Amino acid sequence: MREGTTIYEIEPWTIRETLYNPQYNRRSETVFTVANGYIGMRGHFEEGMDVPEVDALNGTYLNGFYDSADITYGEEAYGYARKRQTMLNVTDSKIIELWIEGERFNLLAGRLIDYERTLDMQTGILTRQITWESGTGKCISIRIERLVSFANKHVAMIRYTVKPLNFSGEITLVSALNGEVHNEISEGDPRAGAAFKGQVLHTIGKHETGTHMALEQQTSETEFHLWCAADHRANRKYKLKSEQQEQRLEKHFTFTLKQDTEAVLEKGIVYYTSKDYEIEHLPILAESTLKDVMKDGFKALADLQKQRLDEFWETADIQVEGDEKLQQGLRFNAFHLFQSVGRDGRTNIGAKGITGEGYEGHYFWDTETYIMPFFLYTQPDLAHQLLEFRYHTLPKARERAVEMAGSGALYPWRTIGGEEVSAYYPGGTAQYHINADVAHAVIQYTEALDDQEFLRTKGLEMLVETCRFFMSAGDWIPGKGFCINGVTGPDEYTAMVNNNTYTNIMVKDQLEFTARELKKWCDTDPDSYEAMICSPMGLTNEEIDVWERAAEAMYIHRQSGLIGQDDSFLDKGIWDFENTPAEKYPLLLHFHPLVIYRHQVLKQADLILAMYLLGHRFTKMEKVRNYAYYEPLTTHDSSLSAAIHAIIAAELGTMDPAYDFFIQSARMDLDDFHNNVKDGIHAASMAGSWLTIVGGFAGMRQNAGKLHFEPKLPPGWTRYSFRVQFQKRLLEITIEDNLTTYRLVRGEPLIVAHYGHERLVALTQPLIMKNRALQAVIFGLEGVLMPLPEKQDIYFGGTPAQLPLNYVPEEPPTVEMDENGVLGSAGSPSSEGNGKPDHSVTEPPASSVVDGEADSSTGTEAAGTSAGDEKVSSDAQKNTSKDNTSPAQSEPAQESSAAQGNDGEDTVMDTQPSAEWDPTILSNPLSHEYIYREYLMPGSIELLQQLKEQDVTVLLATDRPDAKEIMERLGIIDYFASIIQAQDIEHPKPDPEVFVLAAESVNVHPYHCMVIEDSADCLRSVREVGMKTIGVNIQHVVDHAHFTVASLTHLNAETMKRWMEIP
């Protein structure tokens, strides 16, 4: 697991630096960036930090404002990307220098008495509060506030307050615009910086009058024009002087101040470009906007900023109780996403936001796969704008498809203006899955907002064109089906392969959805269908039919019980992780791509990502096996990896590894886990932390137009809550202990699915559901219900003919346990130890709680019922000490061969063994014809009967082929709703498949199942699929089960239900 360094104070709503350390200067410039989706200002100091010993990147960026240059190749080929696009570092407008009677303020000069820099995520204001003493002993208080306006994307503002503390005299503030700016040159790391050398944004005009100044600039290749202007106002009289340099304008404001009096200078800043407006309109717009801004001042702008952030946090905040550090990280991530995303349908969100120059400001698939879901459920209007960007660039995607000898449209792997700019095609253009990612975003958006207008006017056009490209890129291969060859999937350490499973399954989903929606439209409104899409796009029913056949025949590679990441991945040698030192990561900086490509090694989630996005297309066991195989092969060198692994680990019920991965995404940038925050934030990882909470811990999935939840409480947390917007409703979800509350904040009643049970939630009817309730118990057979062959003489001391029914041995194995026969709990999954379980768990009132659900506080029952749901009986409120005493303990053992049948009537069984019975058979697995009722383990009947009375489903999981016959011979088959045996499974125990299939056979979620087993290996594997476990052979299973008992005589249904709800 990667580790970071925490250098900021842990506070819920602020990022606060109380000690300036030049070592972290550039990292903090990224963290303290303020932006609004268009303008991004790094946290570089107003006075500058131009000293060689301090690493700094003084950057201001405009989302989507770029220049181009030719890409130079050693050898060129047709279809290579021709031009690079780089987001430019633009006019530096932040500059305000402070002079105290001839001495210039600088953090590294004089004496820094007090220092604090704070980014307030509720106000959107970056503040520095400083007390500084000059070389001549003059002390001054400085407060600098900076914001980039959410109310007007063209506006930023700085309020600079100074106060002399031990002197009276002249103080000068020098405000400047500097056009001599350039981008940083990338050296060695392809993820950082640009390839431009020198200045490409040229100053072509300077304008000033009074307190106003402006610079006009133009890009070299794209010929975009930029107009940056600034104006000022102050709270007291000043002397004004103007100065000019070749590409710099300055305004000098000199105040004569008495000790302890303040001077306040406000600087309004605007940026306008010809990408949005005609060139001749730029100065007019700039002047008009500045006039309005300066009239109202900083406070008015700050009030609007707070108002917009209040609206944002109403839907986007995640509240976590029990971990302040993660709480801060989650809010920091959400804040940066909000201030980085384009809002105009013409811009997107770069991999580094607008906080730095990493990846040259390019837009990737990160947007649709990681970032858009965050906005889809918190700020759907912004999600809409992100899709508008893809629709706006569809014509260029069509051009690219033609260039790539394909039909339809091919979106670029990386871009700003819509063209492909990836110079390395194996890791760029070959990632055709970008088309499917955009399509998936369209599908999710349409269902989440029920936006049929967008689907029909724009969405289906994008879907049709991307489907057409995949049909032209794929082939029908005999013996396989429809194949898509020569592609690269999400894992960038495996390139140019055939049938990347992620790509194929995403395309399959896209083809099916598109065909289904087109046919539905044709059936319901044929006239508009013909006019709006069929005729304009030349679409025919025959073409749609081919898509359906391709989807049905889509090839997915399977080998050795696994799903192959592609056709060849499983045939490669495994990377030598053991002998790869830590300093050799990330691999891409230390090994040639061909060395990496020929091994089984992953940079990030690939197949695992498909298991998240299209989880309904995988079985539980496919997820279990493939996660177990691929995760150890993953370096997580990509910041996109940790969150997806956290989500799937949480889904599988392995919360400890899920939480470890989550920590990496939640504070990746605050704690600089990858040591490259200096180049900008990791926007996708930031969104991934939200996905981990909502999609991982809360288990939210959007499927078939409904929201499904499988909530879990992470270790160490006491409560967490979040809100999602869905189909014009705002839903609040609160998870605590063993309960989840669904509360509709606004909108019409909504049906949600909680662990598969659909329920209605309305404004006046919140829904309270149990997260974990005992719905099914899965028994092992040998060693649980009947003894292992080698243990029969221990339990029974003789042949079956000599044994009374339900015989209890006189001297059970000697172990240390409590008065209830319980040795203890092994704790949470993957933990060690044998601490005792907490038997003092308070159960909810029987009148308000049901297994799997609870009524709201209004007293009305939640809508709907389901099999297995029942109200807790009054017995649940009885003394728990009685609950832990089984009938076998409280009643004398029966001395006759008569047994109580399932209907309560006496049943007489033939207990005589066959004449051929041979005692030596005890050392081998018994054939079922040698098994009699007397072989039933002590306490079995009593426990089965109690579970039946409590409406708990009883299941059997064994790899014996004759389990049903054995159940008949033991006389207990009628207790079992389902029996899974050898012929039903592919993988024998200890593989958890048999237990998972047992749960699935009765439609019970594994998280609501409890397994009783005597095998340590089985118990360990079952925990990996999220089931609670009870071990019944305490000598060797204590460290592998959640709870252990000496025998079934020490179990009863009420105790098991209580144990099930213990975290």
Short mmCIF file of C-alpha atoms in Angstrom, two decimals, residues 2-346:
data_model
loop_
_atom_site.label_atom_id
_atom_site.label_comp_id
_atom_site.label_asym_id
_atom_site.label_seq_id
_atom_site.Cartn_x
_atom_site.Cartn_y
_atom_site.Cartn_z
CA ARG A 2 1.30 3.44 -0.95
CA GLU A 3 1.85 5.98 1.78
CA GLY A 4 1.46 9.74 1.77
CA THR A 5 2.53 12.63 3.98
CA THR A 6 0.01 14.71 5.89
CA ILE A 7 1.17 18.33 6.08
CA TYR A 8 -2.12 20.20 6.53
CA GLU A 9 -4.28 20.55 9.62
CA ILE A 10 -7.10 17.99 9.89
CA GLU A 11 -10.28 20.07 9.79
CA PRO A 12 -13.68 19.27 8.30
CA TRP A 13 -14.17 22.26 5.98
CA THR A 14 -10.76 23.83 5.48
CA ILE A 15 -7.30 23.03 4.20
CA ARG A 16 -4.96 24.96 6.47
CA GLU A 17 -1.21 25.35 6.35
CA THR A 18 0.27 26.80 9.53
CA LEU A 19 3.95 26.44 8.71
CA TYR A 20 5.46 27.43 5.39
CA ASN A 21 7.93 24.80 4.21
CA PRO A 22 9.62 25.55 0.85
CA GLN A 23 10.06 21.80 0.35
CA TYR A 24 6.30 21.49 -0.22
CA ASN A 25 5.86 24.76 -2.09
CA ARG A 26 4.90 23.39 -5.48
CA ARG A 27 2.72 20.66 -4.02
CA SER A 28 0.82 23.30 -2.06
CA GLU A 29 0.43 25.48 -5.14
CA THR A 30 -1.69 22.70 -6.60
CA VAL A 31 -3.64 22.03 -3.40
CA PHE A 32 -4.45 25.74 -2.89
CA THR A 33 -5.62 26.32 -6.44
CA VAL A 34 -8.86 28.25 -6.78
CA ALA A 35 -10.88 27.84 -9.97
CA ASN A 36 -14.37 27.99 -11.43
CA GLY A 37 -14.34 25.52 -14.31
CA TYR A 38 -12.86 28.11 -16.66
CA ILE A 39 -10.15 30.07 -14.83
CA GLY A 40 -7.70 28.15 -12.68
CA MET A 41 -5.21 30.00 -10.47
CA ARG A 42 -2.53 27.95 -8.75
CA GLY A 43 -1.72 28.82 -5.17
CA HIS A 44 1.39 30.75 -6.16
CA PHE A 45 2.00 33.74 -3.91
CA GLU A 46 0.98 37.21 -5.09
CA GLU A 47 4.47 38.52 -4.26
CA GLY A 48 6.07 35.66 -6.23
CA MET A 49 8.57 33.00 -5.23
CA ASP A 50 11.29 33.47 -7.79
CA VAL A 51 14.27 31.93 -6.02
CA PRO A 52 16.25 28.98 -7.45
CA GLU A 53 16.12 26.93 -4.25
CA VAL A 54 12.30 26.79 -4.21
CA ASP A 55 10.46 24.64 -6.73
CA ALA A 56 7.52 26.69 -8.00
CA LEU A 57 5.08 26.71 -10.91
CA ASN A 58 3.37 30.06 -11.29
CA GLY A 59 0.37 29.14 -13.37
CA THR A 60 -2.98 30.55 -14.43
CA TYR A 61 -4.98 28.52 -16.96
CA LEU A 62 -8.17 28.80 -18.98
CA ASN A 63 -10.02 25.55 -19.55
CA GLY A 64 -10.00 24.76 -23.27
CA PHE A 65 -7.61 27.57 -24.22
CA TYR A 66 -4.69 25.95 -26.03
CA ASP A 67 -2.10 26.21 -28.71
CA SER A 68 -0.96 23.56 -31.17
CA ALA A 69 2.30 22.43 -32.67
CA ASP A 70 3.43 19.66 -34.96
CA ILE A 71 4.17 16.31 -33.33
CA THR A 72 7.63 15.15 -34.35
CA TYR A 73 8.04 11.43 -34.99
CA GLY A 74 11.21 9.55 -35.79
CA GLU A 75 9.16 7.52 -38.23
CA GLU A 76 5.70 8.54 -39.29
CA ALA A 77 2.76 6.49 -40.52
CA TYR A 78 -0.66 7.23 -41.91
CA GLY A 79 -3.23 8.16 -39.32
CA TYR A 80 -0.80 9.26 -36.63
CA ALA A 81 -1.94 12.30 -34.66
CA ARG A 82 -0.38 15.32 -36.39
CA LYS A 83 -0.82 18.16 -33.94
CA ARG A 84 -0.41 18.43 -30.20
CA GLN A 85 -2.73 20.61 -28.14
CA THR A 86 -1.54 22.15 -24.89
CA MET A 87 -3.51 24.16 -22.37
CA LEU A 88 -1.56 27.38 -21.98
CA ASN A 89 -0.24 29.21 -18.98
CA VAL A 90 -1.83 32.62 -19.58
CA THR A 91 -1.38 36.20 -18.43
CA ASP A 92 -0.30 36.32 -14.78
CA SER A 93 -2.82 38.61 -13.11
CA LYS A 94 -2.23 37.56 -9.49
CA ILE A 95 0.75 39.81 -8.92
CA ILE A 96 0.62 42.20 -5.98
CA GLU A 97 3.98 43.13 -4.46
CA LEU A 98 4.26 44.79 -1.04
CA TRP A 99 6.92 47.41 -0.30
CA ILE A 100 7.44 48.88 3.17
CA GLU A 101 9.40 52.13 2.83
CA GLY A 102 11.71 50.56 0.29
CA GLU A 103 11.85 47.02 1.71
CA ARG A 104 10.10 44.33 -0.33
CA PHE A 105 8.02 41.72 1.45
CA ASN A 106 9.23 38.16 0.84
CA LEU A 107 8.47 35.08 2.94
CA LEU A 108 12.09 33.96 2.75
CA ALA A 109 13.47 37.32 3.84
CA GLY A 110 13.01 39.17 7.11
CA ARG A 111 11.32 37.27 9.94
CA LEU A 112 8.07 35.35 9.57
CA ILE A 113 6.28 35.71 12.92
CA ASP A 114 2.90 34.16 12.09
CA TYR A 115 1.77 32.39 8.95
CA GLU A 116 -1.46 30.70 7.95
CA ARG A 117 -2.85 29.80 4.54
CA THR A 118 -6.42 28.51 4.39
CA LEU A 119 -8.64 27.21 1.63
CA ASP A 120 -12.21 27.43 2.87
CA MET A 121 -14.35 24.94 0.99
CA GLN A 122 -17.60 26.54 2.15
CA THR A 123 -16.74 30.03 0.91
CA GLY A 124 -14.41 29.18 -1.96
CA ILE A 125 -11.89 31.76 -0.76
CA LEU A 126 -8.15 31.25 -0.39
CA THR A 127 -6.77 33.33 2.48
CA ARG A 128 -3.26 34.06 3.75
CA GLN A 129 -2.82 35.69 7.15
CA ILE A 130 0.76 36.76 7.88
CA THR A 131 2.65 38.72 10.49
CA TRP A 132 6.07 39.67 9.12
CA GLU A 133 9.01 41.70 10.34
CA SER A 134 11.30 43.42 7.84
CA GLY A 135 15.05 43.54 8.07
CA THR A 136 14.80 46.94 9.75
CA GLY A 137 12.36 45.69 12.40
CA LYS A 138 9.10 46.98 10.93
CA CYS A 139 6.22 44.60 11.72
CA ILE A 140 3.22 44.38 9.47
CA SER A 141 0.01 42.35 9.35
CA ILE A 142 -1.00 41.06 5.92
CA ARG A 143 -4.27 39.43 4.90
CA ILE A 144 -4.72 38.33 1.29
CA GLU A 145 -8.00 36.85 0.03
CA ARG A 146 -8.42 35.37 -3.44
CA LEU A 147 -11.43 33.94 -5.23
CA VAL A 148 -12.31 32.84 -8.73
CA SER A 149 -15.99 33.52 -9.26
CA PHE A 150 -18.61 30.79 -9.69
CA ALA A 151 -21.12 33.52 -10.57
CA ASN A 152 -19.22 34.73 -13.63
CA LYS A 153 -16.69 32.42 -15.25
CA HIS A 154 -14.61 35.33 -16.58
CA VAL A 155 -13.96 36.93 -13.18
CA ALA A 156 -11.43 36.60 -10.36
CA MET A 157 -10.73 38.97 -7.49
CA ILE A 158 -8.11 39.62 -4.80
CA ARG A 159 -8.55 41.64 -1.61
CA TYR A 160 -5.25 42.71 -0.07
CA THR A 161 -5.25 44.16 3.47
CA VAL A 162 -2.16 45.56 5.20
CA LYS A 163 -1.70 47.08 8.66
CA PRO A 164 1.53 48.42 10.23
CA LEU A 165 1.87 47.08 13.76
CA ASN A 166 4.81 48.97 15.24
CA PHE A 167 5.33 51.96 12.96
CA SER A 168 3.69 54.63 10.83
CA GLY A 169 4.81 55.30 7.29
CA GLU A 170 4.40 54.64 3.58
CA ILE A 171 3.30 51.26 2.24
CA THR A 172 3.17 50.57 -1.51
CA LEU A 173 1.23 47.82 -3.26
CA VAL A 174 2.35 47.13 -6.82
CA SER A 175 -0.33 45.39 -8.86
CA ALA A 176 0.72 44.01 -12.22
CA LEU A 177 -0.27 42.07 -15.31
CA ASN A 178 2.55 40.03 -16.78
CA GLY A 179 2.29 38.63 -20.31
CA GLU A 180 5.72 37.03 -20.35
CA VAL A 181 4.50 33.54 -19.52
CA HIS A 182 5.24 30.06 -20.82
CA ASN A 183 4.54 26.43 -20.07
CA GLU A 184 6.89 24.11 -18.26
CA ILE A 185 8.88 21.74 -20.43
CA SER A 186 8.38 18.04 -19.74
CA GLU A 187 11.58 16.18 -18.99
CA GLY A 188 11.56 12.40 -18.70
CA ASP A 189 8.02 11.91 -17.43
CA PRO A 190 5.40 11.74 -20.22
CA ARG A 191 2.69 12.57 -17.68
CA ALA A 192 4.11 16.00 -16.78
CA GLY A 193 4.37 19.25 -18.67
CA ALA A 194 4.41 20.17 -22.32
CA ALA A 195 6.83 20.03 -25.21
CA PHE A 196 6.61 23.72 -26.07
CA LYS A 197 9.87 25.60 -25.85
CA GLY A 198 9.67 29.28 -25.12
CA GLN A 199 6.71 31.61 -25.26
CA VAL A 200 3.80 30.74 -27.56
CA LEU A 201 1.29 33.25 -26.16
CA HIS A 202 2.52 36.56 -27.54
CA THR A 203 1.63 40.03 -26.28
CA ILE A 204 0.22 42.13 -29.10
CA GLY A 205 -1.26 45.04 -27.18
CA LYS A 206 -1.09 46.96 -23.88
CA HIS A 207 -3.82 49.25 -22.63
CA GLU A 208 -4.12 51.34 -19.48
CA THR A 209 -5.94 54.29 -18.04
CA GLY A 210 -6.20 55.37 -14.43
CA THR A 211 -6.45 52.28 -12.21
CA HIS A 212 -7.33 50.09 -15.18
CA MET A 213 -4.91 48.01 -17.28
CA ALA A 214 -5.21 45.30 -19.96
CA LEU A 215 -3.01 43.02 -22.03
CA GLU A 216 -3.97 41.61 -25.42
CA GLN A 217 -2.32 38.36 -26.48
CA GLN A 218 -2.46 35.82 -29.29
CA THR A 219 -1.44 32.16 -29.61
CA SER A 220 1.14 31.14 -32.20
CA GLU A 221 -0.60 28.31 -34.05
CA THR A 222 -4.30 28.40 -33.21
CA GLU A 223 -4.37 32.22 -33.36
CA PHE A 224 -6.75 32.49 -30.43
CA HIS A 225 -6.96 35.97 -28.95
CA LEU A 226 -6.91 36.62 -25.21
CA TRP A 227 -7.84 39.82 -23.41
CA CYS A 228 -6.88 40.04 -19.73
CA ALA A 229 -7.85 43.18 -17.83
CA ALA A 230 -7.71 44.38 -14.22
CA ASP A 231 -9.03 47.29 -12.23
CA HIS A 232 -8.72 48.39 -8.61
CA ARG A 233 -10.41 50.13 -5.75
CA ALA A 234 -9.17 51.03 -2.25
CA ASN A 235 -10.63 51.99 1.11
CA ARG A 236 -8.50 55.12 1.55
CA LYS A 237 -6.54 57.70 -0.37
CA TYR A 238 -3.43 56.70 -2.24
CA LYS A 239 -0.85 58.02 -4.67
CA LEU A 240 -0.98 56.24 -8.05
CA LYS A 241 1.90 55.64 -10.42
CA SER A 242 1.88 53.58 -13.62
CA GLU A 243 4.82 51.76 -15.14
CA GLN A 244 5.28 49.62 -18.25
CA GLN A 245 7.73 47.01 -19.45
CA GLU A 246 7.73 45.14 -22.74
CA GLN A 247 5.06 42.62 -21.62
CA ARG A 248 4.16 43.95 -18.20
CA LEU A 249 1.86 46.65 -16.84
CA GLU A 250 2.07 47.93 -13.25
CA LYS A 251 -0.04 50.12 -11.01
CA HIS A 252 1.68 51.43 -7.84
CA PHE A 253 -0.67 52.33 -4.96
CA THR A 254 1.11 54.14 -2.12
CA PHE A 255 -0.69 54.58 1.20
CA THR A 256 0.44 56.69 4.12
CA LEU A 257 -0.63 54.72 7.19
CA LYS A 258 -0.52 55.29 10.89
CA GLN A 259 0.25 52.40 13.22
CA ASP A 260 -2.68 49.91 13.52
CA THR A 261 -4.63 51.40 10.60
CA GLU A 262 -5.54 49.31 7.54
CA ALA A 263 -5.24 49.84 3.82
CA VAL A 264 -7.41 47.60 1.65
CA LEU A 265 -6.84 47.20 -2.08
CA GLU A 266 -9.28 45.19 -4.18
CA LYS A 267 -8.17 43.94 -7.59
CA GLY A 268 -10.77 42.74 -10.09
CA ILE A 269 -9.57 40.53 -12.94
CA VAL A 270 -11.27 39.32 -16.13
CA TYR A 271 -10.30 36.97 -18.96
CA TYR A 272 -12.06 36.85 -22.34
CA THR A 273 -10.98 34.91 -25.44
CA SER A 274 -11.91 34.59 -29.08
CA LYS A 275 -12.84 30.95 -28.50
CA ASP A 276 -16.08 32.30 -27.00
CA TYR A 277 -16.55 35.73 -28.61
CA GLU A 278 -15.60 37.74 -31.67
CA ILE A 279 -12.19 39.39 -31.34
CA GLU A 280 -13.56 42.91 -31.61
CA HIS A 281 -15.96 42.27 -28.73
CA LEU A 282 -13.30 41.21 -26.22
CA PRO A 283 -12.30 44.66 -24.86
CA ILE A 284 -15.91 45.78 -24.68
CA LEU A 285 -16.94 42.72 -22.69
CA ALA A 286 -13.92 43.02 -20.42
CA GLU A 287 -14.59 46.69 -19.65
CA SER A 288 -18.27 46.12 -18.99
CA THR A 289 -17.67 43.16 -16.68
CA LEU A 290 -14.94 44.93 -14.73
CA LYS A 291 -17.14 47.95 -14.24
CA ASP A 292 -19.85 45.81 -12.64
CA VAL A 293 -17.38 43.86 -10.52
CA MET A 294 -15.61 46.92 -9.16
CA LYS A 295 -18.89 48.67 -8.38
CA ASP A 296 -20.04 45.82 -6.13
CA GLY A 297 -16.62 44.89 -4.74
CA PHE A 298 -15.13 41.79 -3.16
CA LYS A 299 -17.85 41.26 -0.55
CA ALA A 300 -20.65 41.02 -3.10
CA LEU A 301 -18.67 38.52 -5.13
CA ALA A 302 -17.85 36.54 -1.97
CA ASP A 303 -21.55 36.41 -1.04
CA LEU A 304 -22.42 34.96 -4.44
CA GLN A 305 -19.56 32.48 -4.07
CA LYS A 306 -20.89 31.26 -0.73
CA GLN A 307 -24.42 30.97 -2.11
CA ARG A 308 -23.31 28.78 -5.01
CA LEU A 309 -21.23 26.56 -2.76
CA ASP A 310 -24.14 26.16 -0.35
CA GLU A 311 -26.19 24.85 -3.26
CA PHE A 312 -23.39 22.51 -4.25
CA TRP A 313 -22.83 21.05 -0.80
CA GLU A 314 -26.56 20.49 -0.33
CA THR A 315 -26.35 17.65 -2.86
CA ALA A 316 -22.65 16.76 -2.97
CA ASP A 317 -21.54 16.53 0.65
CA ILE A 318 -20.68 13.19 2.20
CA GLN A 319 -20.72 13.20 5.99
CA VAL A 320 -18.55 10.65 7.78
CA GLU A 321 -18.58 10.12 11.53
CA GLY A 322 -15.57 8.37 12.98
CA ASP A 323 -12.78 9.58 10.66
CA GLU A 324 -12.08 13.32 10.43
CA LYS A 325 -9.09 12.83 8.16
CA LEU A 326 -11.14 11.06 5.53
CA GLN A 327 -13.98 13.55 5.98
CA GLN A 328 -11.60 16.33 5.04
CA GLY A 329 -10.26 14.37 2.07
CA LEU A 330 -13.71 13.67 0.67
CA ARG A 331 -14.73 17.32 0.81
CA PHE A 332 -11.44 18.46 -0.67
CA ASN A 333 -11.92 16.09 -3.58
CA ALA A 334 -15.50 17.15 -4.22
CA PHE A 335 -14.53 20.83 -4.02
CA HIS A 336 -11.76 20.45 -6.57
CA LEU A 337 -13.99 18.52 -8.94
CA PHE A 338 -16.61 21.25 -8.73
CA GLN A 339 -14.12 24.03 -9.43
CA SER A 340 -12.41 22.14 -12.27
CA VAL A 341 -15.31 21.03 -14.45
CA GLY A 342 -16.28 22.91 -17.62
CA ARG A 343 -19.77 24.34 -17.51
CA ASP A 344 -20.46 25.56 -21.05
CA GLY A 345 -20.78 22.41 -23.17
CA ARG A 346 -17.63 23.42 -25.03
#
